[in-house]
């Protein structure tokens, strides 16, 4: 067993052990900081400009030792030969915080799961990957779910895990101060996602139609460059892309007040065949998310550290919007109503496959796994 002799390093290790944390980006930063402080006192050189060879060598040695020691601090963080493997297609954003925390803190491994994560920039990409056989479990919003349901794809909606408002970021030069000011503007959105539905609902709330604006289909990561280049006047999307725009453009970007216009849900979806073949895997996956939910609520500051590190956001910027996210593993009437409203929007706008009708959500929402874990989390009052 490797020994950690530095008092500072031992303090970090004790913190990890106390909070049942795996060695992750947050604790690694702590280790680097304490090591540099310790070595700075010994060699008297500046470490913020490259450091000395002695410090770098020591850092590599300590991080190697701590990596080996991580299994002792938190045995659940290690993949074991007997763990069941599963592939998660994840939208790498704060909306996936429960999955990010469950992976980082070893909660999947604690359930006997070895989860391989592939990151994407939208829930549509995640669900497409699962339907195409490239992954087993998707984190996704309601828009891809209704699209898949109307296309008769055999999916199983096993739980919701988060909901939050989508937002509209505008260019200051566009002088968009109210929703009505969107008339005649070029608006970026992402087709096939909650961004498209939000845009439609937003225009309706402003007394506008798609004919009153110019809609530009962009991926979320393309929106900031387009706004900065002046090729669009505003964009509709989710975090962290809105915060990234504010960070990059400063006073050149202005957030339009659209609170309450549309809340997007973020959910866990698998194929029906996967659920039937692997009910225990799905149950354990949800159990890890439920534990992550409790941990996130009990340790918000540490959760922000983990999610900020995973998504590449600055901690203070994520902290400023953290309360926007409601993390709760459940199947409730709000989820069902959102799915039905979204499906109705597709039928009204013709955004659906030929001949499609309102999906039978009783064949899509699968309650058994979550109900077996915690029946109080399943509160559907009506038949889906």
Coordinates of N, CA and C in Angstrom, one line a residue, residues 204-377:
X204 N -44.4 32.4 -30.0 CA -45.8 32.4 -29.7 C -46.1 33.4 -28.5
X205 N -45.2 33.3 -27.5 CA -45.4 34.2 -26.3 C -45.2 35.6 -26.7
X206 N -44.3 35.9 -27.8 CA -44.1 37.2 -28.2 C -45.1 37.7 -29.2
X207 N -46.0 36.9 -29.6 CA -47.0 37.2 -30.6 C -46.5 37.2 -32.0
X208 N -45.4 36.3 -32.2 CA -44.8 36.2 -33.5 C -44.9 34.8 -34.0
X209 N -44.6 34.6 -35.3 CA -44.5 33.3 -35.9 C -43.1 33.1 -36.5
X210 N -42.8 31.9 -37.0 CA -41.5 31.7 -37.7 C -41.3 32.6 -38.9
X211 N -42.4 33.1 -39.5 CA -42.3 33.9 -40.6 C -41.9 35.3 -40.3
X212 N -42.0 35.7 -39.0 CA -41.6 37.0 -38.5 C -40.1 37.1 -38.2
X213 N -39.4 36.0 -38.2 CA -38.0 36.0 -37.9 C -37.2 35.1 -38.9
X214 N -35.9 35.1 -38.8 CA -35.1 34.2 -39.7 C -34.5 33.2 -38.7
X215 N -34.9 31.9 -38.9 CA -34.3 30.9 -38.0 C -33.1 30.2 -38.7
X216 N -32.1 30.1 -37.8 CA -30.8 29.5 -38.3 C -30.5 28.3 -37.5
X217 N -30.4 27.1 -38.1 CA -30.2 25.9 -37.5 C -28.7 25.7 -37.2
X218 N -28.3 25.7 -35.9 CA -26.9 25.6 -35.5 C -26.8 24.6 -34.4
X219 N -25.6 23.9 -34.3 CA -25.3 23.1 -33.2 C -25.0 24.1 -32.0
X220 N -25.2 23.7 -30.7 CA -24.9 24.6 -29.6 C -23.6 25.2 -29.6
X221 N -22.5 24.5 -30.0 CA -21.2 25.0 -29.9 C -20.9 26.0 -31.1
X222 N -21.8 26.0 -32.0 CA -21.6 27.0 -33.2 C -22.3 28.3 -32.9
X223 N -23.1 28.4 -31.9 CA -23.9 29.6 -31.6 C -23.1 30.8 -31.2
X224 N -22.1 30.6 -30.3 CA -21.3 31.7 -29.8 C -20.5 32.3 -31.0
X225 N -19.8 31.5 -31.8 CA -19.0 32.1 -32.9 C -19.9 32.8 -33.9
X226 N -21.1 32.3 -34.1 CA -22.1 33.0 -35.0 C -22.5 34.3 -34.4
X227 N -22.8 34.4 -33.1 CA -23.2 35.6 -32.5 C -22.1 36.6 -32.5
X228 N -20.9 36.2 -32.2 CA -19.7 37.0 -32.2 C -19.4 37.6 -33.6
X229 N -19.6 36.8 -34.6 CA -19.4 37.2 -36.0 C -20.4 38.1 -36.6
X230 N -21.6 38.2 -35.9 CA -22.7 39.0 -36.4 C -23.6 38.3 -37.4
X231 N -23.5 37.0 -37.5 CA -24.3 36.3 -38.5 C -25.6 35.9 -37.9
X232 N -25.8 36.0 -36.6 CA -27.1 35.9 -36.0 C -27.2 37.0 -34.9
X233 N -28.5 37.3 -34.5 CA -28.7 38.3 -33.5 C -29.0 37.8 -32.1
X234 N -29.4 36.5 -32.1 CA -29.7 35.9 -30.8 C -29.6 34.3 -31.0
X235 N -29.6 33.6 -29.9 CA -29.7 32.2 -30.0 C -30.4 31.6 -28.8
X236 N -31.1 30.5 -29.0 CA -31.9 29.8 -28.0 C -31.3 28.5 -27.7
X237 N -30.8 28.3 -26.4 CA -30.2 27.0 -26.1 C -30.1 26.9 -24.6
X238 N -29.3 25.9 -24.1 CA -29.2 25.5 -22.7 C -27.8 25.9 -22.3
X239 N -27.6 25.8 -21.0 CA -26.2 26.0 -20.4 C -25.4 24.8 -20.7
X240 N -24.0 25.0 -20.8 CA -23.3 26.2 -20.4 C -23.0 27.1 -21.6
X241 N -23.7 26.9 -22.7 CA -23.4 27.7 -23.9 C -23.8 29.2 -23.7
X242 N -24.9 29.4 -22.9 CA -25.3 30.8 -22.6 C -24.2 31.5 -21.7
X243 N -23.8 30.8 -20.7 CA -22.8 31.4 -19.8 C -21.5 31.6 -20.6
X244 N -21.2 30.7 -21.5 CA -19.9 30.8 -22.3 C -20.0 32.1 -23.1
X245 N -21.1 32.4 -23.7 CA -21.3 33.6 -24.5 C -21.1 34.8 -23.7
X246 N -21.6 34.9 -22.5 CA -21.5 36.0 -21.6 C -20.0 36.2 -21.3
X247 N -19.4 35.1 -21.0 CA -17.9 35.1 -20.6 C -17.1 35.7 -21.8
X248 N -17.4 35.2 -23.0 CA -16.6 35.6 -24.1 C -16.8 37.0 -24.6
X249 N -18.1 37.4 -24.6 CA -18.5 38.7 -25.2 C -18.7 39.8 -24.2
X250 N -18.8 39.5 -22.9 CA -19.0 40.5 -21.9 C -20.2 41.3 -22.1
X251 N -20.1 42.6 -22.2 CA -21.2 43.5 -22.4 C -21.7 43.4 -23.8
X252 N -21.1 42.7 -24.7 CA -21.5 42.5 -26.0 C -22.7 41.5 -26.1
X253 N -22.9 40.8 -25.0 CA -24.0 39.8 -25.0 C -25.0 40.1 -23.9
X254 N -26.3 40.1 -24.2 CA -27.3 40.4 -23.2 C -28.3 39.3 -23.2
X255 N -28.6 38.8 -21.9 CA -29.6 37.8 -21.7 C -31.0 38.3 -21.8
X256 N -31.8 37.8 -22.6 CA -33.2 38.2 -22.7 C -34.0 37.5 -21.6
X257 N -34.8 38.2 -20.9 CA -35.6 37.7 -19.8 C -36.8 36.8 -20.4
X258 N -36.6 35.5 -20.3 CA -37.6 34.6 -20.9 C -38.0 33.6 -19.8
X259 N -37.8 33.9 -18.5 CA -38.1 33.0 -17.4 C -39.5 32.5 -17.5
X260 N -39.7 31.2 -17.3 CA -41.0 30.6 -17.3 C -41.6 30.3 -18.6
X261 N -40.9 30.6 -19.7 CA -41.5 30.4 -21.0 C -41.5 28.9 -21.3
X262 N -40.3 28.2 -21.0 CA -40.2 26.8 -21.4 C -39.2 26.1 -20.5
X263 N -39.6 25.0 -19.8 CA -38.6 24.3 -19.0 C -38.4 22.9 -19.7
X264 N -37.1 22.7 -20.0 CA -36.7 21.5 -20.6 C -36.4 20.4 -19.6
X265 N -36.8 19.2 -19.8 CA -36.5 18.1 -18.9 C -35.3 17.3 -19.4
X266 N -34.6 16.7 -18.5 CA -33.5 15.9 -19.0 C -33.6 14.5 -18.3
X267 N -33.5 13.5 -19.1 CA -34.0 12.2 -18.7 C -33.1 11.0 -19.1
X268 N -33.4 9.8 -18.6 CA -32.7 8.6 -18.9 C -33.6 7.7 -19.8
X269 N -33.0 7.4 -21.0 CA -33.8 6.6 -21.9 C -32.9 5.4 -22.5
X270 N -33.5 4.3 -22.6 CA -32.8 3.1 -23.2 C -33.7 2.5 -24.3
X271 N -33.3 1.5 -25.0 CA -34.2 0.8 -25.9 C -35.0 -0.2 -25.1
X272 N -36.2 -0.5 -25.6 CA -37.0 -1.4 -24.9 C -36.3 -2.8 -24.8
X273 N -35.6 -3.2 -25.9 CA -34.9 -4.5 -25.8 C -33.8 -4.5 -24.8
X274 N -33.1 -3.4 -24.6 CA -32.1 -3.3 -23.6 C -32.7 -3.5 -22.2
X275 N -33.8 -2.8 -22.0 CA -34.4 -2.8 -20.7 C -34.9 -4.2 -20.4
X276 N -35.5 -4.9 -21.3 CA -35.9 -6.3 -21.1 C -34.8 -7.3 -20.9
X277 N -33.7 -7.0 -21.5 CA -32.5 -7.9 -21.4 C -31.7 -7.6 -20.1
X278 N -31.7 -6.3 -19.7 CA -30.8 -5.9 -18.6 C -31.6 -5.1 -17.5
X279 N -32.6 -5.6 -17.0 CA -33.4 -4.8 -16.0 C -32.5 -4.5 -14.7
X280 N -31.6 -5.4 -14.3 CA -30.8 -5.1 -13.2 C -29.8 -4.0 -13.4
X281 N -29.3 -3.9 -14.6 CA -28.4 -2.8 -15.0 C -29.1 -1.5 -14.9
X282 N -30.3 -1.4 -15.5 CA -31.1 -0.1 -15.4 C -31.4 0.2 -14.0
X283 N -31.8 -0.8 -13.2 CA -32.1 -0.5 -11.8 C -30.9 0.0 -11.0
X284 N -29.8 -0.6 -11.2 CA -28.6 -0.1 -10.5 C -28.1 1.2 -11.0
X285 N -28.3 1.5 -12.3 CA -27.9 2.8 -12.8 C -28.8 3.9 -12.1
X286 N -30.1 3.6 -12.0 CA -31.0 4.6 -11.4 C -30.7 4.8 -9.9
X287 N -30.3 3.7 -9.3 CA -30.0 3.7 -7.9 C -28.7 4.6 -7.6
X288 N -27.8 4.5 -8.6 CA -26.6 5.4 -8.5 C -27.0 6.9 -8.7
X289 N -27.9 7.1 -9.6 CA -28.4 8.5 -9.8 C -29.1 9.1 -8.5
X290 N -29.9 8.2 -7.9 CA -30.6 8.6 -6.7 C -29.6 9.0 -5.6
X291 N -28.6 8.2 -5.4 CA -27.6 8.5 -4.4 C -26.8 9.7 -4.8
X292 N -26.6 9.9 -6.1 CA -25.9 11.2 -6.5 C -26.8 12.4 -6.2
X293 N -28.1 12.2 -6.4 CA -29.0 13.3 -6.1 C -28.9 13.8 -4.7
X294 N -28.9 12.8 -3.8 CA -28.7 13.1 -2.3 C -27.4 13.8 -2.0
X295 N -26.4 13.3 -2.7 CA -25.0 13.8 -2.4 C -24.9 15.3 -2.9
X296 N -25.5 15.5 -4.1 CA -25.4 16.8 -4.7 C -26.2 17.8 -3.8
X297 N -27.3 17.4 -3.3 CA -28.1 18.4 -2.5 C -27.4 18.6 -1.1
X298 N -26.7 17.6 -0.6 CA -26.0 17.7 0.7 C -24.6 18.4 0.5
X299 N -24.0 18.4 -0.7 CA -22.7 18.9 -0.9 C -22.7 19.8 -2.2
X300 N -23.5 20.9 -2.2 CA -23.6 21.7 -3.4 C -22.3 22.3 -3.9
X301 N -21.4 22.7 -2.9 CA -20.2 23.3 -3.3 C -19.2 22.3 -4.0
X302 N -19.2 21.1 -3.4 CA -18.3 20.1 -4.0 C -18.9 19.6 -5.3
X303 N -20.2 19.6 -5.4 CA -20.9 19.2 -6.7 C -20.5 20.2 -7.8
X304 N -20.5 21.5 -7.5 CA -20.2 22.5 -8.4 C -18.8 22.3 -8.9
X305 N -17.9 22.0 -8.0 CA -16.5 21.7 -8.3 C -16.4 20.6 -9.4
X306 N -17.0 19.5 -9.1 CA -17.0 18.3 -10.0 C -17.5 18.6 -11.3
X307 N -18.7 19.2 -11.4 CA -19.4 19.5 -12.7 C -18.6 20.6 -13.5
X308 N -18.1 21.6 -12.8 CA -17.3 22.6 -13.5 C -16.1 22.0 -14.1
X309 N -15.4 21.1 -13.4 CA -14.2 20.5 -13.9 C -14.5 19.6 -15.1
X310 N -15.6 18.9 -15.0 CA -16.0 17.9 -16.1 C -16.4 18.7 -17.3
X311 N -17.2 19.8 -17.2 CA -17.7 20.5 -18.4 C -16.8 21.6 -18.9
X312 N -15.7 21.9 -18.1 CA -14.8 22.9 -18.6 C -15.3 24.3 -18.3
X313 N -16.3 24.4 -17.4 CA -16.8 25.7 -17.0 C -16.0 26.3 -15.9
X314 N -15.9 27.6 -15.7 CA -15.3 28.2 -14.6 C -16.3 28.0 -13.4
X315 N -15.7 27.7 -12.2 CA -16.5 27.4 -11.1 C -17.4 28.6 -10.7
X316 N -17.0 29.8 -10.7 CA -17.8 30.9 -10.3 C -19.0 31.1 -11.3
X317 N -18.7 30.8 -12.5 CA -19.8 31.0 -13.5 C -20.9 29.9 -13.4
X318 N -20.4 28.7 -13.1 CA -21.4 27.6 -12.8 C -22.2 27.9 -11.5
X319 N -21.5 28.3 -10.5 CA -22.1 28.6 -9.2 C -23.2 29.7 -9.4
X320 N -23.0 30.6 -10.3 CA -24.0 31.7 -10.4 C -25.3 31.2 -11.0
X321 N -25.3 30.1 -11.7 CA -26.5 29.5 -12.4 C -26.9 28.2 -11.8
X322 N -26.2 27.7 -10.8 CA -26.5 26.4 -10.2 C -27.9 26.2 -9.8
X323 N -28.5 27.3 -9.2 CA -29.9 27.2 -8.7 C -30.9 27.1 -9.8
X324 N -30.5 27.3 -11.1 CA -31.4 27.1 -12.2 C -31.7 25.7 -12.4
X325 N -30.9 24.8 -12.0 CA -31.1 23.3 -12.2 C -31.8 22.6 -11.1
X326 N -32.9 22.0 -11.4 CA -33.6 21.2 -10.4 C -33.3 19.7 -10.6
X327 N -32.5 19.1 -9.7 CA -32.1 17.7 -9.9 C -33.0 16.8 -9.0
X328 N -33.7 15.9 -9.7 CA -34.7 15.1 -9.0 C -35.0 13.9 -9.9
X329 N -34.6 12.7 -9.4 CA -34.9 11.4 -10.2 C -36.4 11.1 -9.9
X330 N -37.2 11.1 -11.0 CA -38.6 10.8 -10.8 C -39.3 10.5 -12.1
X331 N -40.6 10.1 -12.0 CA -41.5 10.0 -13.1 C -42.8 10.6 -12.5
X332 N -43.2 11.8 -13.0 CA -44.3 12.5 -12.5 C -45.2 13.1 -13.6
X333 N -46.2 13.7 -13.2 CA -47.2 14.3 -14.2 C -46.5 15.4 -15.0
X334 N -45.6 16.1 -14.4 CA -44.9 17.2 -15.1 C -44.2 16.7 -16.3
X335 N -43.5 15.5 -16.1 CA -42.8 14.9 -17.2 C -43.8 14.5 -18.3
X336 N -44.8 13.8 -17.9 CA -45.8 13.3 -18.9 C -46.4 14.5 -19.6
X337 N -46.8 15.5 -18.9 CA -47.4 16.7 -19.6 C -46.5 17.3 -20.6
X338 N -45.2 17.4 -20.2 CA -44.2 17.9 -21.1 C -44.1 17.1 -22.4
X339 N -44.1 15.8 -22.2 CA -44.0 14.9 -23.4 C -45.2 15.1 -24.3
X340 N -46.4 15.1 -23.7 CA -47.6 15.3 -24.4 C -47.7 16.6 -25.1
X341 N -47.3 17.7 -24.4 CA -47.3 19.0 -25.0 C -46.3 19.1 -26.2
X342 N -45.2 18.5 -26.0 CA -44.2 18.5 -27.1 C -44.7 17.7 -28.3
X343 N -45.3 16.6 -28.0 CA -45.8 15.8 -29.1 C -46.9 16.5 -29.9
X344 N -47.8 17.2 -29.1 CA -48.8 18.1 -29.7 C -48.2 19.1 -30.6
X345 N -47.1 19.7 -30.1 CA -46.4 20.8 -30.9 C -46.0 20.2 -32.3
X346 N -45.4 18.9 -32.2 CA -45.0 18.3 -33.4 C -46.1 18.1 -34.4
X347 N -47.3 17.6 -33.9 CA -48.4 17.4 -34.7 C -48.9 18.7 -35.3
X348 N -48.9 19.8 -34.5 CA -49.4 21.1 -35.0 C -48.6 21.7 -36.0
X349 N -47.3 21.5 -35.9 CA -46.3 22.1 -36.8 C -45.9 21.2 -38.0
X350 N -46.4 19.9 -38.0 CA -46.0 19.0 -39.0 C -44.6 18.5 -38.9
X351 N -44.0 18.7 -37.7 CA -42.6 18.2 -37.5 C -42.6 16.8 -37.0
X352 N -43.0 15.9 -37.8 CA -43.1 14.5 -37.5 C -43.1 13.6 -38.7
X353 N -42.9 12.3 -38.6 CA -42.9 11.4 -39.7 C -44.3 11.4 -40.3
X354 N -44.5 11.1 -41.6 CA -45.8 11.0 -42.3 C -46.7 10.0 -41.6
X355 N -47.9 10.4 -41.3 CA -48.9 9.5 -40.7 C -48.8 9.3 -39.2
X356 N -47.9 10.0 -38.6 CA -47.7 9.9 -37.1 C -48.8 10.5 -36.4
X357 N -49.2 10.0 -35.2 CA -50.2 10.5 -34.3 C -49.6 10.7 -32.9
X358 N -50.5 11.1 -32.0 CA -50.1 11.2 -30.6 C -49.5 9.9 -30.1
X359 N -48.3 9.8 -29.6 CA -47.7 8.5 -29.1 C -48.5 8.0 -27.9
X360 N -48.5 6.7 -27.8 CA -49.1 6.0 -26.6 C -47.9 6.0 -25.6
X361 N -47.9 6.9 -24.7 CA -46.8 7.0 -23.8 C -46.8 5.9 -22.7
X362 N -47.9 5.2 -22.6 CA -47.9 4.0 -21.7 C -47.0 2.9 -22.2
X363 N -46.6 3.0 -23.5 CA -45.7 2.0 -24.1 C -44.3 2.5 -24.1
X364 N -44.1 3.7 -23.7 CA -42.8 4.4 -23.7 C -42.2 4.6 -22.3
X365 N -43.1 5.1 -21.4 CA -42.6 5.3 -20.0 C -42.7 4.0 -19.3
X366 N -41.5 3.6 -18.8 CA -41.3 2.3 -18.1 C -41.1 2.6 -16.6
X367 N -42.1 2.3 -15.8 CA -42.1 2.7 -14.4 C -41.5 1.7 -13.4
X368 N -41.4 0.4 -13.9 CA -41.1 -0.7 -12.9 C -39.8 -0.5 -12.2
X369 N -38.7 -0.1 -12.9 CA -37.4 0.0 -12.3 C -37.3 1.0 -11.2
X370 N -37.9 2.2 -11.5 CA -37.8 3.3 -10.5 C -38.8 3.0 -9.3
X371 N -39.9 2.4 -9.7 CA -40.9 2.1 -8.6 C -40.4 1.1 -7.6
X372 N -39.6 0.1 -8.1 CA -39.0 -0.9 -7.3 C -38.0 -0.3 -6.3
X373 N -37.3 0.7 -6.8 CA -36.3 1.4 -6.0 C -36.9 2.3 -4.9
X374 N -37.9 3.1 -5.3 CA -38.5 4.1 -4.5 C -39.8 4.5 -5.1
X375 N -40.9 3.8 -4.6 CA -42.2 4.0 -5.2 C -42.7 5.5 -5.1
X376 N -42.2 6.2 -4.1 CA -42.6 7.6 -3.9 C -42.1 8.5 -5.0
X377 N -41.1 8.1 -5.8 CA -40.6 8.8 -6.9 C -41.4 8.7 -8.2

